[in-house]
mmCIF file with all atom_site columns, C-alpha atoms in Angstrom:
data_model
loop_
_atom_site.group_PDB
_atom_site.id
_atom_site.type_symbol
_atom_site.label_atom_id
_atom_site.label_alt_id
_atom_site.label_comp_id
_atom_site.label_asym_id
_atom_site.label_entity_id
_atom_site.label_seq_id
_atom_site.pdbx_PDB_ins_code
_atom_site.Cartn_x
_atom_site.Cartn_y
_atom_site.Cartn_z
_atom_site.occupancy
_atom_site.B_iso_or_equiv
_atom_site.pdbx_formal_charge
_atom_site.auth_seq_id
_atom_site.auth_comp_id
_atom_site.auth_asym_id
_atom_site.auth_atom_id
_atom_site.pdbx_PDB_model_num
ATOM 1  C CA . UNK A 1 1  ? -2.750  -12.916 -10.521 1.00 68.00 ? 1  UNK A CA 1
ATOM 2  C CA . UNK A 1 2  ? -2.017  -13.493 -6.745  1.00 84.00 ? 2  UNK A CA 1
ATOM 3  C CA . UNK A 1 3  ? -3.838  -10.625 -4.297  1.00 89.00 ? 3  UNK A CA 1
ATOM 4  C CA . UNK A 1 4  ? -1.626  -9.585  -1.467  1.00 85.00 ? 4  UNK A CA 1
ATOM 5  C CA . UNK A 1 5  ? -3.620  -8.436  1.367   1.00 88.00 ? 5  UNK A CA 1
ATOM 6  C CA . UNK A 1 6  ? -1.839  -5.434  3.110   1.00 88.00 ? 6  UNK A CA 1
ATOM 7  C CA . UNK A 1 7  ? -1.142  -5.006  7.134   1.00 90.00 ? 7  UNK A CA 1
ATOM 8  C CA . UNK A 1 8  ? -3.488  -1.944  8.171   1.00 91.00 ? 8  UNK A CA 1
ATOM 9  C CA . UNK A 1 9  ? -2.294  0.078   10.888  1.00 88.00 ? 9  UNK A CA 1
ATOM 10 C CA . UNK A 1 10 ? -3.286  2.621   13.314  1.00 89.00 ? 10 UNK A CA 1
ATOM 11 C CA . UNK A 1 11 ? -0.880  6.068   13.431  1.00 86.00 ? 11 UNK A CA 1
ATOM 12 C CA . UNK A 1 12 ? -0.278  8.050   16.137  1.00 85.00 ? 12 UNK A CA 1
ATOM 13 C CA . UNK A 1 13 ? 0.340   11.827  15.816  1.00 84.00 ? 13 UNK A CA 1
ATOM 14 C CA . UNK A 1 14 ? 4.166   11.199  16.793  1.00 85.00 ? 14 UNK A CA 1
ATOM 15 C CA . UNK A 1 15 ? 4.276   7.997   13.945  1.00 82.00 ? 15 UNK A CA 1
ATOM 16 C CA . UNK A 1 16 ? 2.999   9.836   11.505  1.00 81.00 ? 16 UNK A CA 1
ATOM 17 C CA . UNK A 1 17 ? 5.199   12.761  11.200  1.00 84.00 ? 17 UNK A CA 1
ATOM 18 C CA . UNK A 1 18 ? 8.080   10.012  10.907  1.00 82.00 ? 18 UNK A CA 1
ATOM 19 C CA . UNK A 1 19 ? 6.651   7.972   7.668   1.00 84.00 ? 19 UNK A CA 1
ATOM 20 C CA . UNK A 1 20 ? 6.100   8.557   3.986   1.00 85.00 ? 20 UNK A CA 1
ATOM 21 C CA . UNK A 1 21 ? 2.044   8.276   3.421   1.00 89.00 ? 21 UNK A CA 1
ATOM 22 C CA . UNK A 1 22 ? 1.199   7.869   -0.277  1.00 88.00 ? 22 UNK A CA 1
ATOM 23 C CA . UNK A 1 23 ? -2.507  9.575   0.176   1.00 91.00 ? 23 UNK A CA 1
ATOM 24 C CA . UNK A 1 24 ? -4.561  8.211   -2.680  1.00 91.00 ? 24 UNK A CA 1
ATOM 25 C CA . UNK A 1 25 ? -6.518  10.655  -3.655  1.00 92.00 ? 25 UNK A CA 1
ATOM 26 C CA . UNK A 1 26 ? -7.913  9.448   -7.214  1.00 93.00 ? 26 UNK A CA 1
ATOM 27 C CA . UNK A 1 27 ? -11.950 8.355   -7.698  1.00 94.00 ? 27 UNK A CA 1
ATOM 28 C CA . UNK A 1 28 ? -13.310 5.578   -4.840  1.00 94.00 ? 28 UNK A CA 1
ATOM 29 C CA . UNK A 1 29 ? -11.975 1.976   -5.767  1.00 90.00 ? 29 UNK A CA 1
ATOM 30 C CA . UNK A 1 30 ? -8.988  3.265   -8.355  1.00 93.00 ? 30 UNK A CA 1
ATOM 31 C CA . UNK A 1 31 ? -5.875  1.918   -7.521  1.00 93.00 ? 31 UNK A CA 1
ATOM 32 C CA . UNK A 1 32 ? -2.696  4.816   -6.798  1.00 91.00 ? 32 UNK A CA 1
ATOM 33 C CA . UNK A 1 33 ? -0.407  1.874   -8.317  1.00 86.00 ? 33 UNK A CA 1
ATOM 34 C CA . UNK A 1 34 ? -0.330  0.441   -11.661 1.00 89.00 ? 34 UNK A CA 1
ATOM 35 C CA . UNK A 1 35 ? 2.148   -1.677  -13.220 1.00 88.00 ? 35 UNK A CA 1
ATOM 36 C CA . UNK A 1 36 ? 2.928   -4.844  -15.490 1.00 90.00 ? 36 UNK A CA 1
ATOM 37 C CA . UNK A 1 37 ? 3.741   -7.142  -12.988 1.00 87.00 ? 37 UNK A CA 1
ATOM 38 C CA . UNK A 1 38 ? 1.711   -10.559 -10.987 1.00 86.00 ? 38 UNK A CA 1
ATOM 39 C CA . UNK A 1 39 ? 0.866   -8.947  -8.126  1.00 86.00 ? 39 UNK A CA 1
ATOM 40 C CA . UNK A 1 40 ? -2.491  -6.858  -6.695  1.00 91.00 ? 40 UNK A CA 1
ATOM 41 C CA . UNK A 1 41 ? -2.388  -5.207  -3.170  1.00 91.00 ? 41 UNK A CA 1
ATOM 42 C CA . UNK A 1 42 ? -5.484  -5.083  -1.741  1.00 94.00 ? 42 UNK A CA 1
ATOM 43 C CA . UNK A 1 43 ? -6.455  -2.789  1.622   1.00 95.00 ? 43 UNK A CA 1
ATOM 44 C CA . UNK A 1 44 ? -5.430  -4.730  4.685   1.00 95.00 ? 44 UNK A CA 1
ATOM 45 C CA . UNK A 1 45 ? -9.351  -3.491  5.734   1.00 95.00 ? 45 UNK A CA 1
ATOM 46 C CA . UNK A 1 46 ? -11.768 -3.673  3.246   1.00 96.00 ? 46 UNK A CA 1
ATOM 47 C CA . UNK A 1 47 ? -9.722  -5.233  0.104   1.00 95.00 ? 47 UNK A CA 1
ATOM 48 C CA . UNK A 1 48 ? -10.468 -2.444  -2.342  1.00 95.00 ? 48 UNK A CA 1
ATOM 49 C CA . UNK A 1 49 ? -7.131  -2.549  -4.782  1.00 94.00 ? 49 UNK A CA 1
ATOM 50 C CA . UNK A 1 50 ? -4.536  -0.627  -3.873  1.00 92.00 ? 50 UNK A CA 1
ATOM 51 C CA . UNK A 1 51 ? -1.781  -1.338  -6.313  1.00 90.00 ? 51 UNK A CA 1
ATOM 52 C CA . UNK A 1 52 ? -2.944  -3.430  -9.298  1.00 92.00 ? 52 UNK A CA 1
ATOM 53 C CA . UNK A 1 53 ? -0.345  -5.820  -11.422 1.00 91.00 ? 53 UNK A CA 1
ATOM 54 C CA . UNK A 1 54 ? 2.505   -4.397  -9.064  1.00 85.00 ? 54 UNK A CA 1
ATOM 55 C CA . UNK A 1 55 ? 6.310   -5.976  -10.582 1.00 81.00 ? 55 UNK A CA 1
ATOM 56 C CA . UNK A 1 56 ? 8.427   -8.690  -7.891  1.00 70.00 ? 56 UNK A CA 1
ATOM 57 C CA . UNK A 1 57 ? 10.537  -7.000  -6.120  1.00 66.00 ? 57 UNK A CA 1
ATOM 58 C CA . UNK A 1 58 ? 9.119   -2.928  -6.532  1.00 65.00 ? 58 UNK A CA 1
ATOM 59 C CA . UNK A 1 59 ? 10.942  -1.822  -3.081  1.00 63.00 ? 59 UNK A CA 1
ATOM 60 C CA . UNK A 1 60 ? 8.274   0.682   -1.075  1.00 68.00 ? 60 UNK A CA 1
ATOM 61 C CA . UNK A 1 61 ? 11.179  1.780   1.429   1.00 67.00 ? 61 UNK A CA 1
ATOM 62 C CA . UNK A 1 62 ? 11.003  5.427   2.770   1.00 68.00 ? 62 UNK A CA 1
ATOM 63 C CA . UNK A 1 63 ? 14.476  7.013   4.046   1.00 67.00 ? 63 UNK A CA 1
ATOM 64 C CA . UNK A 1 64 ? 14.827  5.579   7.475   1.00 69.00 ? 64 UNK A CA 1
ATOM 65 C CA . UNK A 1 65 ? 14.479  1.849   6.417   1.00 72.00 ? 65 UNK A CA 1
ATOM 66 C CA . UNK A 1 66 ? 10.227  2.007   7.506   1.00 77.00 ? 66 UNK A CA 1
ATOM 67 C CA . UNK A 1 67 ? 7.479   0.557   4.982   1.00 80.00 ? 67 UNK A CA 1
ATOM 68 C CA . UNK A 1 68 ? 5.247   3.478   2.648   1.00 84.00 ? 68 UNK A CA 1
ATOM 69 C CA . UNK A 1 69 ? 1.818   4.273   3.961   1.00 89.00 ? 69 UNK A CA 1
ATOM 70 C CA . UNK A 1 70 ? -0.878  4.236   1.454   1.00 91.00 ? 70 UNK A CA 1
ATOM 71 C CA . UNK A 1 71 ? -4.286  5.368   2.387   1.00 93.00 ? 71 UNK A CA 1
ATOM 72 C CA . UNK A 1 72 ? -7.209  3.716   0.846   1.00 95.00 ? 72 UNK A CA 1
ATOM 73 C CA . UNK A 1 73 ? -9.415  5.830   -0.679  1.00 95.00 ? 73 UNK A CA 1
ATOM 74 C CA . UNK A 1 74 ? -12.144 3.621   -0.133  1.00 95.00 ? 74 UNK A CA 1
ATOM 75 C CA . UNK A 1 75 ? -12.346 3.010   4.046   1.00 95.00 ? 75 UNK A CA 1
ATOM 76 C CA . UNK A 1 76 ? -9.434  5.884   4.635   1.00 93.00 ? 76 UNK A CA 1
ATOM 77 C CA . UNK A 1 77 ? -6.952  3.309   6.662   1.00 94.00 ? 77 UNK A CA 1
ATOM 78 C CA . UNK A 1 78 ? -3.431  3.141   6.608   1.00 94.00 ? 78 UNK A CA 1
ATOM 79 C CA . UNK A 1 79 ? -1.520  0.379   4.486   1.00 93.00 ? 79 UNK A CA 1
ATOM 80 C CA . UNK A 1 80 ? 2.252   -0.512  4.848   1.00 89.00 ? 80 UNK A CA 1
ATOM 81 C CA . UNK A 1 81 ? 4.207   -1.444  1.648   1.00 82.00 ? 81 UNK A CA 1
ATOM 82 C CA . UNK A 1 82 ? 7.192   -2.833  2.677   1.00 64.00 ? 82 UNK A CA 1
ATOM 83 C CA . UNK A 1 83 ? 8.046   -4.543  -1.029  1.00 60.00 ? 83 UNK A CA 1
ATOM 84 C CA . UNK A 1 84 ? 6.390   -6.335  -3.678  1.00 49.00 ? 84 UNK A CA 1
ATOM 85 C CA . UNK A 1 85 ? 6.696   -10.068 -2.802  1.00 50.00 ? 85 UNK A CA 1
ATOM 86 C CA . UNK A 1 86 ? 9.347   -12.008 -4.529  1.00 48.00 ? 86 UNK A CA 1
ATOM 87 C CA . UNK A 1 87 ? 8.474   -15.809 -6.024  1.00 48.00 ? 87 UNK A CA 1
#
């Protein structure tokens, strides 16, 4: 199963009222997605898991065409999503 290591960003105030943040809340380590696909996300920071066995193709698109945020709830950063990679 291939890991895909996500881009971490910094927000600004002004940023972050204009994306979608997914804010994983769940236990330390425990991924928000969880699917039957190849793929793992892993935090762009400290590569705790994300998404585990995310599908090809799962589009993570907010209105306005930017990439989902997804906080790690190990380390707290931001992650984009933009898509699940395609093979």
């Amino acid at each position: 199963m291939p890991d895909i290591e996500l881009k971490t960003i910094k927000l600004d105030e002004n940023e972050a009222k204009e994306r979608a943040i997914l804010h994983n809340n769940l236990p330390k380590g425990k991924p928000i997605f969880r699917g039957d696909g190849d793929w793992n996300y892993l935090c762009g920071k400290c590569r705790t898991v994300i998404g585990k066995q995310v599908p090809h193709g799962l589009p993570f698109v907010a209105d306005g065409g930017k990439p989902v945020l997804v906080t790690c709830n190990s380390c707290g950063s931001y992650n984009e999503v933009p898509f699940a990679p395609r093979q």
